[in-house]
Amino acid sequence: TLTALRTSAASALAATLLARPGAATAAVLGPGVQGRGHVRALAHALPLEEVRLWGRDGDAAGRAAADLDREVGPRVVAAGSVAEAVAGADVVAACTASPSPLVEAEQLAPGATVISIGSITPDRSEVGLGVLAAAGTVVVDHRPAALEHAGPVIQALDAGLLTEADLVELGEVATGRHPGRRGPDDLVFYNSLGLGVQDAAAAWAIVERAGRQGVGTRVPL
């Protein structure tokens, strides 16, 4: 539960920092725990009007979309295909275990921000190499981790489409050391792997809130 919250919160932060101003439409691929968490987090972080949810199991995606539509502010609809989901979307969040690309550069609108949370091993990539080639900015949680585990980044480096110097850490954008997005029509890609410090920060936020609300049980260690 904590990891699901932390992962979607990191993506929401990335979207807040990297999405072009006025982002109104999001596509979320994958109706599972992470996909549903991303719908909630993105709806909280951005002034979205519509979220399109896609899944290989159309019935599961439809049920999840209907539940989320009643829960969050923007309209949530099920998409019949990946292409339908991402067409014109300002933010695309891929939350799947797909070993092969689901999202290609030619499917994306100008200025889209693409987030991949399932590309967590060298041989897994939810996005095609064209996305990395077209991206004006490629953002990762932590360069050393990305160089070892982030499939799209590793494959783009091997293909000569990126250099290590091209990688921007999300913390650099959050602290103002890097501008992140350079122009409204730039494609921006964020490969999320997660970091232990993000789990620790999420856990601390929960502990602090529990203390303020007087709930929970303190266990001496």
PDB file of C-alpha atoms in Angstrom:
ATOM      1  CA  THR A   1       0.000   0.000   0.000  1.00  0.00           C
ATOM      2  CA  LEU A   2       2.785   2.402   0.927  1.00  0.00           C
ATOM      3  CA  THR A   3       4.683   1.701  -2.285  1.00  0.00           C
ATOM      4  CA  ALA A   4       1.557   2.250  -4.380  1.00  0.00           C
ATOM      5  CA  LEU A   5       0.966   5.600  -2.690  1.00  0.00           C
ATOM      6  CA  ARG A   6       4.587   6.639  -3.018  1.00  0.00           C
ATOM      7  CA  THR A   7       4.819   5.673  -6.681  1.00  0.00           C
ATOM      8  CA  SER A   8       1.693   7.549  -7.737  1.00  0.00           C
ATOM      9  CA  ALA A   9       2.719  10.540  -5.616  1.00  0.00           C
ATOM     10  CA  ALA A  10       6.106  10.685  -7.357  1.00  0.00           C
ATOM     11  CA  SER A  11       4.372  10.572 -10.736  1.00  0.00           C
ATOM     12  CA  ALA A  12       1.988  13.324  -9.658  1.00  0.00           C
ATOM     13  CA  LEU A  13       4.952  15.449  -8.588  1.00  0.00           C
ATOM     14  CA  ALA A  14       6.648  14.785 -11.919  1.00  0.00           C
ATOM     15  CA  ALA A  15       3.478  15.736 -13.784  1.00  0.00           C
ATOM     16  CA  THR A  16       3.144  18.928 -11.756  1.00  0.00           C
ATOM     17  CA  LEU A  17       6.741  19.888 -12.586  1.00  0.00           C
ATOM     18  CA  LEU A  18       6.906  18.670 -16.174  1.00  0.00           C
ATOM     19  CA  ALA A  19       3.455  18.886 -17.762  1.00  0.00           C
ATOM     20  CA  ARG A  20       2.826  21.900 -19.915  1.00  0.00           C
ATOM     21  CA  PRO A  21       0.637  24.614 -18.389  1.00  0.00           C
ATOM     22  CA  GLY A  22      -3.063  23.986 -18.699  1.00  0.00           C
ATOM     23  CA  ALA A  23      -2.785  20.210 -18.967  1.00  0.00           C
ATOM     24  CA  ALA A  24      -6.392  19.000 -19.053  1.00  0.00           C
ATOM     25  CA  THR A  25      -6.343  15.419 -20.340  1.00  0.00           C
ATOM     26  CA  ALA A  26      -4.509  12.371 -19.022  1.00  0.00           C
ATOM     27  CA  ALA A  27      -4.242   8.787 -20.215  1.00  0.00           C
ATOM     28  CA  VAL A  28      -3.507   5.999 -17.766  1.00  0.00           C
ATOM     29  CA  LEU A  29      -2.553   2.586 -19.110  1.00  0.00           C
ATOM     30  CA  GLY A  30      -3.326  -0.266 -16.763  1.00  0.00           C
ATOM     31  CA  PRO A  31      -6.411  -0.518 -14.510  1.00  0.00           C
ATOM     32  CA  GLY A  32      -4.625  -2.295 -11.643  1.00  0.00           C
ATOM     33  CA  VAL A  33      -3.565  -0.957  -8.246  1.00  0.00           C
ATOM     34  CA  GLN A  34      -0.950   1.358  -9.730  1.00  0.00           C
ATOM     35  CA  GLY A  35      -3.194   2.557 -12.548  1.00  0.00           C
ATOM     36  CA  ARG A  36      -6.030   3.410 -10.187  1.00  0.00           C
ATOM     37  CA  GLY A  37      -3.593   5.115  -7.836  1.00  0.00           C
ATOM     38  CA  HIS A  38      -2.259   7.201 -10.712  1.00  0.00           C
ATOM     39  CA  VAL A  39      -5.745   8.307 -11.725  1.00  0.00           C
ATOM     40  CA  ARG A  40      -6.355   9.519  -8.168  1.00  0.00           C
ATOM     41  CA  ALA A  41      -2.955  11.205  -7.836  1.00  0.00           C
ATOM     42  CA  LEU A  42      -3.041  12.950 -11.211  1.00  0.00           C
ATOM     43  CA  ALA A  43      -6.611  14.118 -10.624  1.00  0.00           C
ATOM     44  CA  HIS A  44      -5.456  15.609  -7.317  1.00  0.00           C
ATOM     45  CA  ALA A  45      -2.319  17.262  -8.723  1.00  0.00           C
ATOM     46  CA  LEU A  46      -3.543  18.682 -12.033  1.00  0.00           C
ATOM     47  CA  PRO A  47      -6.672  20.576 -13.161  1.00  0.00           C
ATOM     48  CA  LEU A  48      -7.731  17.681 -15.362  1.00  0.00           C
ATOM     49  CA  GLU A  49     -11.024  17.562 -17.204  1.00  0.00           C
ATOM     50  CA  GLU A  50     -10.777  13.978 -18.457  1.00  0.00           C
ATOM     51  CA  VAL A  51      -8.819  10.809 -17.733  1.00  0.00           C
ATOM     52  CA  ARG A  52      -8.845   7.924 -20.208  1.00  0.00           C
ATOM     53  CA  LEU A  53      -8.138   4.515 -18.703  1.00  0.00           C
ATOM     54  CA  TRP A  54      -7.024   1.588 -20.850  1.00  0.00           C
ATOM     55  CA  GLY A  55      -6.378  -2.049 -20.007  1.00  0.00           C
ATOM     56  CA  ARG A  56      -5.887  -5.294 -21.916  1.00  0.00           C
ATOM     57  CA  ASP A  57      -8.972  -6.576 -20.085  1.00  0.00           C
ATOM     58  CA  GLY A  58     -11.595  -4.171 -21.373  1.00  0.00           C
ATOM     59  CA  ASP A  59     -14.169  -5.235 -18.795  1.00  0.00           C
ATOM     60  CA  ALA A  60     -11.772  -4.606 -15.909  1.00  0.00           C
ATOM     61  CA  ALA A  61     -10.852  -1.211 -17.352  1.00  0.00           C
ATOM     62  CA  GLY A  62     -14.520  -0.324 -17.742  1.00  0.00           C
ATOM     63  CA  ARG A  63     -15.317  -1.237 -14.141  1.00  0.00           C
ATOM     64  CA  ALA A  64     -12.314   0.668 -12.819  1.00  0.00           C
ATOM     65  CA  ALA A  65     -13.169   3.725 -14.921  1.00  0.00           C
ATOM     66  CA  ALA A  66     -16.766   3.716 -13.675  1.00  0.00           C
ATOM     67  CA  ASP A  67     -15.659   3.467 -10.037  1.00  0.00           C
ATOM     68  CA  LEU A  68     -13.061   6.220 -10.416  1.00  0.00           C
ATOM     69  CA  ASP A  69     -15.478   8.451 -12.307  1.00  0.00           C
ATOM     70  CA  ARG A  70     -17.651   8.487  -9.190  1.00  0.00           C
ATOM     71  CA  GLU A  71     -14.654   9.134  -6.951  1.00  0.00           C
ATOM     72  CA  VAL A  72     -12.472  11.824  -8.555  1.00  0.00           C
ATOM     73  CA  GLY A  73     -13.217  15.249  -9.991  1.00  0.00           C
ATOM     74  CA  PRO A  74     -12.425  14.861 -13.702  1.00  0.00           C
ATOM     75  CA  ARG A  75     -14.436  12.576 -15.948  1.00  0.00           C
ATOM     76  CA  VAL A  76     -12.905   9.078 -16.167  1.00  0.00           C
ATOM     77  CA  VAL A  77     -13.695   7.005 -19.255  1.00  0.00           C
ATOM     78  CA  ALA A  78     -12.510   3.640 -20.532  1.00  0.00           C
ATOM     79  CA  ALA A  79     -10.549   3.703 -23.790  1.00  0.00           C
ATOM     80  CA  GLY A  80     -10.796   0.899 -26.320  1.00  0.00           C
ATOM     81  CA  SER A  81      -7.128   1.023 -27.315  1.00  0.00           C
ATOM     82  CA  VAL A  82      -3.828   2.569 -26.320  1.00  0.00           C
ATOM     83  CA  ALA A  83      -3.990   4.847 -29.368  1.00  0.00           C
ATOM     84  CA  GLU A  84      -7.448   6.053 -28.339  1.00  0.00           C
ATOM     85  CA  ALA A  85      -6.281   6.673 -24.777  1.00  0.00           C
ATOM     86  CA  VAL A  86      -3.160   8.678 -25.597  1.00  0.00           C
ATOM     87  CA  ALA A  87      -4.473  10.668 -28.579  1.00  0.00           C
ATOM     88  CA  GLY A  88      -4.238  14.342 -27.631  1.00  0.00           C
ATOM     89  CA  ALA A  89      -3.425  13.538 -23.994  1.00  0.00           C
ATOM     90  CA  ASP A  90      -1.299  16.056 -22.116  1.00  0.00           C
ATOM     91  CA  VAL A  91      -0.054  13.423 -19.657  1.00  0.00           C
ATOM     92  CA  VAL A  92       0.365   9.698 -20.324  1.00  0.00           C
ATOM     93  CA  ALA A  93       1.087   7.340 -17.431  1.00  0.00           C
ATOM     94  CA  ALA A  94       1.965   3.741 -18.304  1.00  0.00           C
ATOM     95  CA  CYS A  95       1.326   1.526 -15.291  1.00  0.00           C
ATOM     96  CA  THR A  96       1.724  -1.954 -16.739  1.00  0.00           C
ATOM     97  CA  ALA A  97       4.038  -4.942 -16.680  1.00  0.00           C
ATOM     98  CA  SER A  98       4.352  -4.954 -20.471  1.00  0.00           C
ATOM     99  CA  PRO A  99       7.777  -6.171 -21.641  1.00  0.00           C
ATOM    100  CA  SER A 100       7.300  -4.557 -25.049  1.00  0.00           C
ATOM    101  CA  PRO A 101       6.409  -0.985 -26.023  1.00  0.00           C
ATOM    102  CA  LEU A 102       2.804   0.152 -25.751  1.00  0.00           C
ATOM    103  CA  VAL A 103       3.399   3.837 -26.501  1.00  0.00           C
ATOM    104  CA  GLU A 104       5.102   5.117 -29.636  1.00  0.00           C
ATOM    105  CA  ALA A 105       6.159   8.684 -30.359  1.00  0.00           C
ATOM    106  CA  GLU A 106       3.858   9.100 -33.349  1.00  0.00           C
ATOM    107  CA  GLN A 107       0.806   8.441 -31.140  1.00  0.00           C
ATOM    108  CA  LEU A 108       1.581  11.366 -28.835  1.00  0.00           C
ATOM    109  CA  ALA A 109       0.381  14.946 -28.972  1.00  0.00           C
ATOM    110  CA  PRO A 110       2.909  17.792 -29.091  1.00  0.00           C
ATOM    111  CA  GLY A 111       3.923  18.759 -25.583  1.00  0.00           C
ATOM    112  CA  ALA A 112       2.935  15.452 -23.987  1.00  0.00           C
ATOM    113  CA  THR A 113       4.534  14.299 -20.751  1.00  0.00           C
ATOM    114  CA  VAL A 114       5.018  10.523 -20.689  1.00  0.00           C
ATOM    115  CA  ILE A 115       5.507   8.649 -17.418  1.00  0.00           C
ATOM    116  CA  SER A 116       6.539   4.999 -17.288  1.00  0.00           C
ATOM    117  CA  ILE A 117       6.476   3.107 -14.005  1.00  0.00           C
ATOM    118  CA  GLY A 118       6.616  -0.443 -15.366  1.00  0.00           C
ATOM    119  CA  SER A 119       9.939  -0.134 -17.214  1.00  0.00           C
ATOM    120  CA  ILE A 120      11.962  -1.354 -14.252  1.00  0.00           C
ATOM    121  CA  THR A 121      14.356  -3.886 -15.778  1.00  0.00           C
ATOM    122  CA  PRO A 122      16.781  -3.602 -18.714  1.00  0.00           C
ATOM    123  CA  ASP A 123      14.612  -5.842 -20.890  1.00  0.00           C
ATOM    124  CA  ARG A 124      11.275  -4.118 -20.177  1.00  0.00           C
ATOM    125  CA  SER A 125      10.142  -0.959 -21.921  1.00  0.00           C
ATOM    126  CA  GLU A 126       6.583   0.384 -22.019  1.00  0.00           C
ATOM    127  CA  VAL A 127       7.611   3.007 -24.583  1.00  0.00           C
ATOM    128  CA  GLY A 128       9.304   2.761 -27.961  1.00  0.00           C
ATOM    129  CA  LEU A 129      12.782   4.103 -28.587  1.00  0.00           C
ATOM    130  CA  GLY A 130      11.219   6.861 -30.655  1.00  0.00           C
ATOM    131  CA  VAL A 131       9.802   8.387 -27.471  1.00  0.00           C
ATOM    132  CA  LEU A 132      13.298   8.724 -26.027  1.00  0.00           C
ATOM    133  CA  ALA A 133      14.668  10.012 -29.323  1.00  0.00           C
ATOM    134  CA  ALA A 134      11.955  12.670 -29.573  1.00  0.00           C
ATOM    135  CA  ALA A 135      12.037  13.737 -25.920  1.00  0.00           C
ATOM    136  CA  GLY A 136      13.360  17.193 -25.180  1.00  0.00           C
ATOM    137  CA  THR A 137      14.007  16.125 -21.591  1.00  0.00           C
ATOM    138  CA  VAL A 138      14.487  12.638 -20.099  1.00  0.00           C
ATOM    139  CA  VAL A 139      13.926  12.552 -16.343  1.00  0.00           C
ATOM    140  CA  VAL A 140      14.801   9.771 -13.892  1.00  0.00           C
ATOM    141  CA  ASP A 141      14.667   9.375 -10.122  1.00  0.00           C
ATOM    142  CA  HIS A 142      18.376   8.637  -9.757  1.00  0.00           C
ATOM    143  CA  ARG A 143      20.947   8.358 -12.540  1.00  0.00           C
ATOM    144  CA  PRO A 144      22.896   5.326 -11.230  1.00  0.00           C
ATOM    145  CA  ALA A 145      19.671   3.366 -10.669  1.00  0.00           C
ATOM    146  CA  ALA A 146      18.338   4.306 -14.110  1.00  0.00           C
ATOM    147  CA  LEU A 147      21.563   3.232 -15.791  1.00  0.00           C
ATOM    148  CA  GLU A 148      21.220  -0.185 -14.172  1.00  0.00           C
ATOM    149  CA  HIS A 149      17.473  -0.834 -14.277  1.00  0.00           C
ATOM    150  CA  ALA A 150      15.447   1.531 -16.517  1.00  0.00           C
ATOM    151  CA  GLY A 151      14.821  -0.381 -19.738  1.00  0.00           C
ATOM    152  CA  PRO A 152      13.994   2.563 -22.047  1.00  0.00           C
ATOM    153  CA  VAL A 153      16.985   4.556 -20.819  1.00  0.00           C
ATOM    154  CA  ILE A 154      19.404   1.637 -21.146  1.00  0.00           C
ATOM    155  CA  GLN A 155      18.144   0.776 -24.619  1.00  0.00           C
ATOM    156  CA  ALA A 156      18.333   4.412 -25.778  1.00  0.00           C
ATOM    157  CA  LEU A 157      21.892   4.690 -24.474  1.00  0.00           C
ATOM    158  CA  ASP A 158      22.868   1.476 -26.253  1.00  0.00           C
ATOM    159  CA  ALA A 159      21.324   2.812 -29.477  1.00  0.00           C
ATOM    160  CA  GLY A 160      23.257   6.071 -29.205  1.00  0.00           C
ATOM    161  CA  LEU A 161      20.091   8.136 -28.812  1.00  0.00           C
ATOM    162  CA  LEU A 162      21.074   9.413 -25.352  1.00  0.00           C
ATOM    163  CA  THR A 163      24.165  10.016 -23.278  1.00  0.00           C
ATOM    164  CA  GLU A 164      24.392   9.826 -19.500  1.00  0.00           C
ATOM    165  CA  ALA A 165      24.733  13.611 -19.460  1.00  0.00           C
ATOM    166  CA  ASP A 166      21.268  13.902 -21.015  1.00  0.00           C
ATOM    167  CA  LEU A 167      19.584  12.354 -17.961  1.00  0.00           C
ATOM    168  CA  VAL A 168      17.955  14.778 -15.519  1.00  0.00           C
ATOM    169  CA  GLU A 169      17.065  13.751 -11.980  1.00  0.00           C
ATOM    170  CA  LEU A 170      13.578  14.622 -10.754  1.00  0.00           C
ATOM    171  CA  GLY A 171      15.133  16.202  -7.665  1.00  0.00           C
ATOM    172  CA  GLU A 172      17.065  18.612  -9.874  1.00  0.00           C
ATOM    173  CA  VAL A 173      13.797  19.815 -11.374  1.00  0.00           C
ATOM    174  CA  ALA A 174      12.040  19.980  -8.000  1.00  0.00           C
ATOM    175  CA  THR A 175      14.810  22.135  -6.527  1.00  0.00           C
ATOM    176  CA  GLY A 176      15.077  24.426  -9.550  1.00  0.00           C
ATOM    177  CA  ARG A 177      18.526  23.257 -10.633  1.00  0.00           C
ATOM    178  CA  HIS A 178      17.111  22.154 -13.983  1.00  0.00           C
ATOM    179  CA  PRO A 179      14.144  23.712 -15.805  1.00  0.00           C
ATOM    180  CA  GLY A 180      12.673  20.349 -16.823  1.00  0.00           C
ATOM    181  CA  ARG A 181      10.398  21.255 -19.700  1.00  0.00           C
ATOM    182  CA  ARG A 182      12.029  23.760 -22.057  1.00  0.00           C
ATOM    183  CA  GLY A 183       9.088  24.547 -24.336  1.00  0.00           C
ATOM    184  CA  PRO A 184       5.312  23.975 -24.511  1.00  0.00           C
ATOM    185  CA  ASP A 185       5.558  21.600 -27.476  1.00  0.00           C
ATOM    186  CA  ASP A 186       8.462  19.535 -26.132  1.00  0.00           C
ATOM    187  CA  LEU A 187       7.919  15.852 -25.409  1.00  0.00           C
ATOM    188  CA  VAL A 188       9.073  15.037 -21.872  1.00  0.00           C
ATOM    189  CA  PHE A 189       9.716  11.506 -20.591  1.00  0.00           C
ATOM    190  CA  TYR A 190       9.958  10.407 -16.949  1.00  0.00           C
ATOM    191  CA  ASN A 191      11.097   6.865 -16.117  1.00  0.00           C
ATOM    192  CA  SER A 192      10.038   6.072 -12.563  1.00  0.00           C
ATOM    193  CA  LEU A 193      11.919   3.395 -10.626  1.00  0.00           C
ATOM    194  CA  GLY A 194      11.391   4.607  -7.082  1.00  0.00           C
ATOM    195  CA  LEU A 195      13.896   5.232  -4.317  1.00  0.00           C
ATOM    196  CA  GLY A 196      14.086   4.125  -0.723  1.00  0.00           C
ATOM    197  CA  VAL A 197      14.061   7.746   0.393  1.00  0.00           C
ATOM    198  CA  GLN A 198      10.653   8.175  -1.269  1.00  0.00           C
ATOM    199  CA  ASP A 199       9.280   5.276   0.801  1.00  0.00           C
ATOM    200  CA  ALA A 200      10.811   6.776   3.926  1.00  0.00           C
ATOM    201  CA  ALA A 201       9.291  10.187   3.179  1.00  0.00           C
ATOM    202  CA  ALA A 202       5.867   8.649   2.554  1.00  0.00           C
ATOM    203  CA  ALA A 203       6.074   6.617   5.757  1.00  0.00           C
ATOM    204  CA  TRP A 204       7.108   9.693   7.750  1.00  0.00           C
ATOM    205  CA  ALA A 205       4.186  11.694   6.357  1.00  0.00           C
ATOM    206  CA  ILE A 206       1.811   8.933   7.437  1.00  0.00           C
ATOM    207  CA  VAL A 207       3.367   8.709  10.919  1.00  0.00           C
ATOM    208  CA  GLU A 208       3.121  12.482  11.355  1.00  0.00           C
ATOM    209  CA  ARG A 209      -0.513  12.537  10.266  1.00  0.00           C
ATOM    210  CA  ALA A 210      -1.347   9.608  12.545  1.00  0.00           C
ATOM    211  CA  GLY A 211       0.206  11.503  15.444  1.00  0.00           C
ATOM    212  CA  ARG A 212      -1.812  14.624  14.701  1.00  0.00           C
ATOM    213  CA  GLN A 213      -5.017  12.602  14.480  1.00  0.00           C
ATOM    214  CA  GLY A 214      -4.265  10.487  17.542  1.00  0.00           C
ATOM    215  CA  VAL A 215      -4.609   7.189  15.734  1.00  0.00           C
ATOM    216  CA  GLY A 216      -2.374   4.135  15.611  1.00  0.00           C
ATOM    217  CA  THR A 217      -0.298   2.353  18.223  1.00  0.00           C
ATOM    218  CA  ARG A 218       3.289   3.225  19.125  1.00  0.00           C
ATOM    219  CA  VAL A 219       5.478   0.141  19.259  1.00  0.00           C
ATOM    220  CA  PRO A 220       8.808   0.456  21.112  1.00  0.00           C
ATOM    221  CA  LEU A 221      11.736  -1.086  19.252  1.00  0.00           C
TER     222      LEU A 221
END
